[in-house]
Amino acid sequence: MNPGAQEKTSEKIKLGISACLMGENVRYNGGHTHDPFLTKTLGQYVDYVPVCPEVECGLPVPREAMRLVGDPLNPKLLTIKTGIDMTEQMKAWARIRLDAMQNENLCGFIFKSKSPSSGMERVKVYDAKGIPANVGIGIWARIFMDRFPLLPVEEEGRLHDPVLRENFIQRIFVFKRFQELRTQGIRRGPLVDFHTRHKLLIMSHSPAHYREMGKFVADIKNQTPEAVYDGYAALLNNAMSLRATIAKNVNVLMHIMGYFKKQLSGDEKQELLEIIGEFKKQFVPLIVPITLINHYVRKYQEPYLKTQIYLNPHPFELGLRNHV
Ligand code: SF4
């Protein structure tokens, strides 16, 4: 792969999404919560599967608003004014919908925050006295995440944070590549190659997982291919769930510098060190040292770095590293 060119996945990434975020008028009040970044910018690279659990389980638009009530781990979904319990209706629909989704090859889901049906965390749950606490998970979001525990999930509100946004989008692209690898057949060689190309990206999220996964891959001859893929998928998901902080990225950038020790001139080394230092102080975004490094990868044709997904993890046009 040429540095500077994002590695292609064979087809568009498929993401589930709360339908109101797409601009569909499915909210209880007949409105929507359209998010232009999701539809216009990210939408160029993904195919969305919109889901409105409240409408799809049979409720009308407009409808009475609902809320979660009772045990935060197993709450009831009740209409606010009339107290009608919609929990079982939604759960029964969700089981059927998830069976259908099993074969859709989703690479993630973007949930509408705060919704008693679709919110994935900190949803209000009311106790017997009618006092709310932000401790719940929407009925649909919980069932979905239980069924697909390794799938990257995020809320639209958190995606307005540039670091969380880049993190999530990296995860869905990694998930897609891993999904493609798996569908090509379970073989050890391609998995080792996948791991090699993702090494620096994994390190930027978790140096501890980077070491653990290195040992795991070195030991795969002693395991069945299925066990290898399942074990690797779990480790990969755990690693990618951790945030790639400034300090972790600086660690990776300095590690990359080690590969150029012999080729870079004194001036080039100095320039790269200064730019990494400016990124560390947050005077420049991550894209600045990455661009310079990609320039040196091209100039010196560094063979290992040419293969590294870290240097081009997602489409350049998304501009995700302009803000982190
Ligand atoms: S938050 Fe979920 S249930 Fe509510 S309108 Fe949006 S998609 Fe439908």
Short mmCIF file of C-alpha atoms and ligand atoms in Angstrom, two decimals:
data_model
loop_
_atom_site.label_atom_id
_atom_site.label_comp_id
_atom_site.label_asym_id
_atom_site.label_seq_id
_atom_site.Cartn_x
_atom_site.Cartn_y
_atom_site.Cartn_z
CA MET A 1 0.00 0.00 0.00
CA ASN A 2 1.25 3.48 -0.82
CA PRO A 3 1.64 5.71 2.20
CA GLY A 4 -0.95 8.47 2.06
CA ALA A 5 -3.58 6.20 0.52
CA GLN A 6 -6.08 4.67 2.90
CA GLU A 7 -6.32 0.93 2.55
CA LYS A 8 -9.51 0.05 0.73
CA THR A 9 -12.13 -2.25 2.13
CA SER A 10 -13.98 -4.13 -0.59
CA GLU A 11 -17.39 -2.48 -0.09
CA LYS A 12 -19.00 0.24 1.96
CA ILE A 13 -19.13 -0.23 5.70
CA LYS A 14 -22.58 -1.10 7.01
CA LEU A 15 -23.64 0.68 10.20
CA GLY A 16 -26.85 0.50 12.15
CA ILE A 17 -28.18 3.88 13.24
CA SER A 18 -31.12 5.28 15.20
CA ALA A 19 -33.49 6.35 12.42
CA CYS A 20 -34.19 9.83 13.84
CA LEU A 21 -30.47 10.71 13.39
CA MET A 22 -30.96 10.18 9.65
CA GLY A 23 -33.65 12.87 9.61
CA GLU A 24 -36.59 10.47 9.62
CA ASN A 25 -39.62 11.95 11.37
CA VAL A 26 -40.06 9.09 13.82
CA ARG A 27 -39.72 10.79 17.22
CA TYR A 28 -42.61 10.77 19.69
CA ASN A 29 -43.39 14.37 18.72
CA GLY A 30 -43.23 13.72 14.97
CA GLY A 31 -39.79 15.33 14.60
CA HIS A 32 -36.23 14.10 14.02
CA THR A 33 -32.72 14.76 15.32
CA HIS A 34 -30.85 14.84 12.01
CA ASP A 35 -27.05 14.86 12.40
CA PRO A 36 -25.42 16.26 9.22
CA PHE A 37 -21.92 14.90 10.00
CA LEU A 38 -23.34 11.39 10.13
CA THR A 39 -25.41 11.63 6.95
CA LYS A 40 -23.31 13.93 4.75
CA THR A 41 -19.66 13.37 5.75
CA LEU A 42 -19.47 9.88 7.23
CA GLY A 43 -22.40 8.87 5.05
CA GLN A 44 -20.12 8.91 1.97
CA TYR A 45 -18.25 5.89 3.35
CA VAL A 46 -20.98 3.89 5.02
CA ASP A 47 -24.33 2.32 4.22
CA TYR A 48 -26.71 2.96 7.09
CA VAL A 49 -29.34 0.57 8.35
CA PRO A 50 -31.81 2.89 10.14
CA VAL A 51 -33.74 1.42 13.06
CA CYS A 52 -36.45 3.10 15.13
CA PRO A 53 -37.38 0.54 17.79
CA GLU A 54 -40.45 2.45 18.96
CA VAL A 55 -42.00 2.72 15.50
CA GLU A 56 -40.85 -0.72 14.35
CA CYS A 57 -42.37 -2.40 17.41
CA GLY A 58 -45.74 -0.97 16.41
CA LEU A 59 -46.11 2.47 18.01
CA PRO A 60 -47.52 5.40 16.03
CA VAL A 61 -46.04 8.82 15.20
CA PRO A 62 -46.75 11.01 17.09
CA ARG A 63 -47.10 9.01 20.33
CA GLU A 64 -46.97 9.45 24.04
CA ALA A 65 -43.44 9.94 25.38
CA MET A 66 -41.95 7.09 27.45
CA ARG A 67 -39.40 6.65 30.20
CA LEU A 68 -37.52 3.90 32.04
CA VAL A 69 -38.79 3.01 35.51
CA GLY A 70 -37.59 0.65 38.27
CA ASP A 71 -34.48 -1.55 38.47
CA PRO A 72 -31.71 0.17 36.42
CA LEU A 73 -30.44 -3.25 35.27
CA ASN A 74 -33.87 -4.45 34.18
CA PRO A 75 -36.14 -1.40 33.91
CA LYS A 76 -39.64 -1.15 32.49
CA LEU A 77 -40.48 1.05 29.53
CA LEU A 78 -43.61 2.99 30.51
CA THR A 79 -45.60 5.73 28.79
CA ILE A 80 -45.24 8.84 30.95
CA LYS A 81 -48.85 10.03 31.28
CA THR A 82 -50.87 6.82 31.07
CA GLY A 83 -48.30 4.39 32.55
CA ILE A 84 -48.76 1.72 29.84
CA ASP A 85 -45.97 -0.89 29.98
CA MET A 86 -44.35 -1.28 26.53
CA THR A 87 -41.40 -3.39 27.70
CA GLU A 88 -42.48 -6.80 26.45
CA GLN A 89 -43.76 -5.45 23.12
CA MET A 90 -40.37 -3.91 22.42
CA LYS A 91 -38.37 -6.92 23.64
CA ALA A 92 -40.41 -9.35 21.52
CA TRP A 93 -39.88 -7.18 18.42
CA ALA A 94 -36.15 -6.75 19.22
CA ARG A 95 -35.51 -10.50 19.30
CA ILE A 96 -36.97 -10.91 15.80
CA ARG A 97 -35.15 -7.84 14.46
CA LEU A 98 -31.80 -9.02 15.84
CA ASP A 99 -32.22 -12.45 14.27
CA ALA A 100 -32.66 -10.69 10.93
CA MET A 101 -29.65 -8.46 11.60
CA GLN A 102 -27.40 -11.44 12.31
CA ASN A 103 -26.67 -11.76 8.58
CA GLU A 104 -26.44 -8.05 7.74
CA ASN A 105 -22.67 -7.85 8.46
CA LEU A 106 -23.00 -4.68 10.50
CA CYS A 107 -19.71 -3.09 11.59
CA GLY A 108 -21.20 -0.93 14.33
CA PHE A 109 -24.20 1.03 15.55
CA ILE A 110 -24.74 4.73 16.29
CA PHE A 111 -27.40 5.22 18.95
CA LYS A 112 -29.46 8.30 19.79
CA SER A 113 -28.38 9.44 23.25
CA LYS A 114 -30.70 9.73 26.27
CA SER A 115 -33.57 7.78 24.67
CA PRO A 116 -35.30 5.17 26.91
CA SER A 117 -35.27 2.87 23.87
CA SER A 118 -32.06 3.76 22.02
CA GLY A 119 -29.66 5.39 24.54
CA MET A 120 -26.58 3.25 25.20
CA GLU A 121 -25.60 4.76 28.57
CA ARG A 122 -26.57 7.31 31.24
CA VAL A 123 -30.27 7.14 30.32
CA LYS A 124 -32.62 8.43 33.05
CA VAL A 125 -34.25 5.68 35.13
CA TYR A 126 -37.01 6.78 37.53
CA ASP A 127 -37.42 5.18 40.96
CA ALA A 128 -40.71 4.52 42.79
CA LYS A 129 -40.79 8.12 44.02
CA GLY A 130 -40.37 9.44 40.48
CA ILE A 131 -36.78 10.56 41.06
CA PRO A 132 -34.47 10.05 38.02
CA ALA A 133 -30.86 8.84 37.97
CA ASN A 134 -28.67 8.78 34.85
CA VAL A 135 -27.78 5.11 35.18
CA GLY A 136 -29.80 3.28 32.53
CA ILE A 137 -29.46 1.76 29.07
CA GLY A 138 -32.30 1.97 26.53
CA ILE A 139 -34.27 -1.27 26.11
CA TRP A 140 -33.27 -1.75 22.45
CA ALA A 141 -29.67 -0.62 22.95
CA ARG A 142 -29.16 -3.11 25.80
CA ILE A 143 -30.56 -6.08 23.86
CA PHE A 144 -28.52 -5.09 20.79
CA MET A 145 -25.25 -4.79 22.73
CA ASP A 146 -25.88 -8.10 24.53
CA ARG A 147 -26.37 -9.85 21.17
CA PHE A 148 -23.32 -8.21 19.47
CA PRO A 149 -20.81 -7.59 22.29
CA LEU A 150 -17.82 -7.07 19.97
CA LEU A 151 -19.50 -4.57 17.66
CA PRO A 152 -18.30 -0.95 17.98
CA VAL A 153 -21.12 1.23 19.31
CA GLU A 154 -21.32 4.94 20.01
CA GLU A 155 -23.82 7.73 20.66
CA GLU A 156 -24.24 10.71 18.36
CA GLY A 157 -23.58 13.16 21.22
CA ARG A 158 -20.18 11.60 22.00
CA LEU A 159 -19.30 11.69 18.30
CA HIS A 160 -19.13 15.48 18.51
CA ASP A 161 -15.95 15.02 20.59
CA PRO A 162 -13.11 14.82 18.00
CA VAL A 163 -11.09 12.21 19.94
CA LEU A 164 -14.07 9.91 20.53
CA ARG A 165 -15.16 10.39 16.94
CA GLU A 166 -11.77 9.37 15.53
CA ASN A 167 -11.66 6.47 17.94
CA PHE A 168 -15.05 5.13 16.84
CA ILE A 169 -14.35 5.53 13.15
CA GLN A 170 -10.99 3.77 13.49
CA ARG A 171 -12.82 0.94 15.24
CA ILE A 172 -15.42 0.48 12.52
CA PHE A 173 -12.77 0.41 9.79
CA VAL A 174 -10.71 -2.13 11.77
CA PHE A 175 -13.84 -4.20 12.40
CA LYS A 176 -14.65 -4.17 8.69
CA ARG A 177 -11.17 -5.37 7.71
CA PHE A 178 -11.33 -8.11 10.34
CA GLN A 179 -14.79 -9.13 9.17
CA GLU A 180 -13.47 -9.43 5.59
CA LEU A 181 -10.49 -11.45 6.78
CA ARG A 182 -12.80 -13.86 8.54
CA THR A 183 -15.11 -14.32 5.58
CA GLN A 184 -12.10 -15.25 3.40
CA GLY A 185 -11.62 -18.36 5.54
CA ILE A 186 -10.03 -18.99 8.89
CA ARG A 187 -6.30 -19.33 8.27
CA ARG A 188 -3.32 -18.47 10.43
CA GLY A 189 -1.13 -16.75 7.79
CA PRO A 190 -3.58 -13.95 6.89
CA LEU A 191 -4.28 -13.33 10.58
CA VAL A 192 -0.56 -12.86 11.27
CA ASP A 193 -0.41 -10.45 8.32
CA PHE A 194 -3.48 -8.55 9.62
CA HIS A 195 -1.87 -8.25 13.03
CA THR A 196 1.42 -7.05 11.58
CA ARG A 197 -0.30 -4.24 9.62
CA HIS A 198 -2.30 -3.14 12.67
CA LYS A 199 0.56 -3.24 15.18
CA LEU A 200 1.18 0.49 15.51
CA LEU A 201 -2.55 1.29 15.52
CA ILE A 202 -3.07 -1.17 18.39
CA MET A 203 -0.10 0.36 20.21
CA SER A 204 -1.67 3.82 19.89
CA HIS A 205 -4.72 2.55 21.78
CA SER A 206 -3.05 0.24 24.28
CA PRO A 207 0.67 -0.61 24.63
CA ALA A 208 -0.36 -3.39 27.07
CA HIS A 209 -2.64 -5.05 24.47
CA TYR A 210 0.08 -4.57 21.85
CA ARG A 211 2.40 -6.73 23.97
CA GLU A 212 -0.29 -9.25 24.89
CA MET A 213 -1.47 -9.64 21.29
CA GLY A 214 2.12 -10.08 20.11
CA LYS A 215 2.48 -13.05 22.48
CA PHE A 216 -0.94 -14.38 21.46
CA VAL A 217 -0.08 -14.34 17.75
CA ALA A 218 3.34 -15.92 18.40
CA ASP A 219 1.58 -18.84 20.10
CA ILE A 220 -1.20 -19.55 17.58
CA LYS A 221 0.30 -22.81 16.27
CA ASN A 222 -0.84 -24.46 19.50
CA GLN A 223 -4.51 -23.49 19.05
CA THR A 224 -7.29 -24.30 16.60
CA PRO A 225 -7.85 -21.60 13.94
CA GLU A 226 -11.37 -20.89 15.31
CA ALA A 227 -10.02 -20.36 18.84
CA VAL A 228 -7.32 -18.12 17.41
CA TYR A 229 -9.83 -15.91 15.58
CA ASP A 230 -12.22 -15.66 18.52
CA GLY A 231 -9.41 -14.93 20.98
CA TYR A 232 -7.84 -12.39 18.66
CA ALA A 233 -11.18 -10.66 17.98
CA ALA A 234 -11.81 -10.21 21.71
CA LEU A 235 -8.32 -8.79 22.33
CA LEU A 236 -8.62 -6.50 19.31
CA ASN A 237 -11.97 -5.18 20.50
CA ASN A 238 -10.65 -4.58 24.03
CA ALA A 239 -7.60 -2.76 22.69
CA MET A 240 -9.52 -0.57 20.24
CA SER A 241 -12.09 0.36 22.91
CA LEU A 242 -9.37 2.22 24.81
CA ARG A 243 -8.81 5.81 23.84
CA ALA A 244 -5.77 6.74 21.74
CA THR A 245 -4.52 9.64 23.90
CA ILE A 246 -1.91 12.27 23.03
CA ALA A 247 0.66 10.48 25.22
CA LYS A 248 0.02 7.12 23.54
CA ASN A 249 0.26 8.69 20.08
CA VAL A 250 3.53 10.42 21.04
CA ASN A 251 4.85 7.02 22.14
CA VAL A 252 3.99 5.55 18.72
CA LEU A 253 5.45 8.53 16.82
CA MET A 254 8.74 8.18 18.72
CA HIS A 255 8.69 4.44 18.03
CA ILE A 256 8.24 5.19 14.32
CA MET A 257 11.23 7.52 14.41
CA GLY A 258 13.34 4.54 15.40
CA TYR A 259 12.73 3.00 11.96
CA PHE A 260 14.30 6.03 10.25
CA LYS A 261 17.39 6.25 12.43
CA LYS A 262 19.80 5.47 9.62
CA GLN A 263 18.04 7.26 6.77
CA LEU A 264 17.03 10.63 8.22
CA SER A 265 19.54 13.47 8.02
CA GLY A 266 20.30 15.47 11.15
CA ASP A 267 17.98 18.25 9.99
CA GLU A 268 15.15 15.85 9.19
CA LYS A 269 15.45 14.18 12.61
CA GLN A 270 15.39 17.57 14.28
CA GLU A 271 12.34 18.70 12.31
CA LEU A 272 10.41 15.52 13.10
CA LEU A 273 11.32 15.73 16.80
CA GLU A 274 10.17 19.35 16.92
CA ILE A 275 6.84 18.53 15.26
CA ILE A 276 6.21 15.60 17.59
CA GLY A 277 7.00 18.00 20.48
CA GLU A 278 4.47 20.51 19.12
CA PHE A 279 1.85 17.77 18.83
CA LYS A 280 2.61 16.74 22.43
CA LYS A 281 1.90 20.31 23.56
CA GLN A 282 -1.21 20.31 21.34
CA PHE A 283 0.04 23.23 19.24
CA VAL A 284 -0.58 21.13 16.09
CA PRO A 285 -2.99 18.23 15.41
CA LEU A 286 -1.93 14.62 14.84
CA ILE A 287 -2.24 14.98 11.07
CA VAL A 288 0.88 17.22 11.05
CA PRO A 289 3.49 14.68 12.32
CA ILE A 290 1.65 11.92 10.41
CA THR A 291 1.95 13.85 7.14
CA LEU A 292 5.66 14.43 7.66
CA ILE A 293 6.20 10.77 8.53
CA ASN A 294 4.28 9.66 5.44
CA HIS A 295 6.55 11.96 3.41
CA TYR A 296 9.64 10.21 4.85
CA VAL A 297 8.06 6.77 4.33
CA ARG A 298 7.68 7.65 0.64
CA LYS A 299 11.10 9.24 0.37
CA TYR A 300 12.98 6.35 2.01
CA GLN A 301 10.57 3.55 1.04
CA GLU A 302 10.64 2.21 4.61
CA PRO A 303 9.16 -1.30 4.08
CA TYR A 304 7.57 -1.95 7.49
CA LEU A 305 6.03 1.49 7.88
CA LYS A 306 4.61 1.34 4.34
CA THR A 307 2.31 -1.42 5.55
CA GLN A 308 1.14 0.27 8.75
CA ILE A 309 -2.58 1.09 8.98
CA TYR A 310 -1.77 3.61 11.73
CA LEU A 311 -0.43 6.00 9.10
CA ASN A 312 -3.70 5.83 7.09
CA PRO A 313 -6.45 4.31 9.25
CA HIS A 314 -9.48 5.90 7.56
CA PRO A 315 -10.29 8.12 4.56
CA PHE A 316 -8.23 11.31 4.58
CA GLU A 317 -11.30 13.29 3.48
CA LEU A 318 -12.96 12.74 6.85
CA GLY A 319 -10.34 15.09 8.31
CA LEU A 320 -10.50 13.23 11.62
CA ARG A 321 -6.89 13.83 12.58
CA ASN A 322 -7.16 17.57 11.95
CA HIS A 323 -8.69 17.92 15.42
CA VAL A 324 -6.92 15.36 17.63
S1 SF4 B 1 -34.34 7.71 19.72
FE1 SF4 B 1 -34.71 5.65 18.94
S2 SF4 B 1 -36.83 5.22 19.46
FE2 SF4 B 1 -36.57 7.43 19.64
S3 SF4 B 1 -37.14 8.24 17.65
FE3 SF4 B 1 -34.94 7.93 17.60
S4 SF4 B 1 -34.72 5.89 16.72
FE4 SF4 B 1 -36.85 6.05 17.39
#
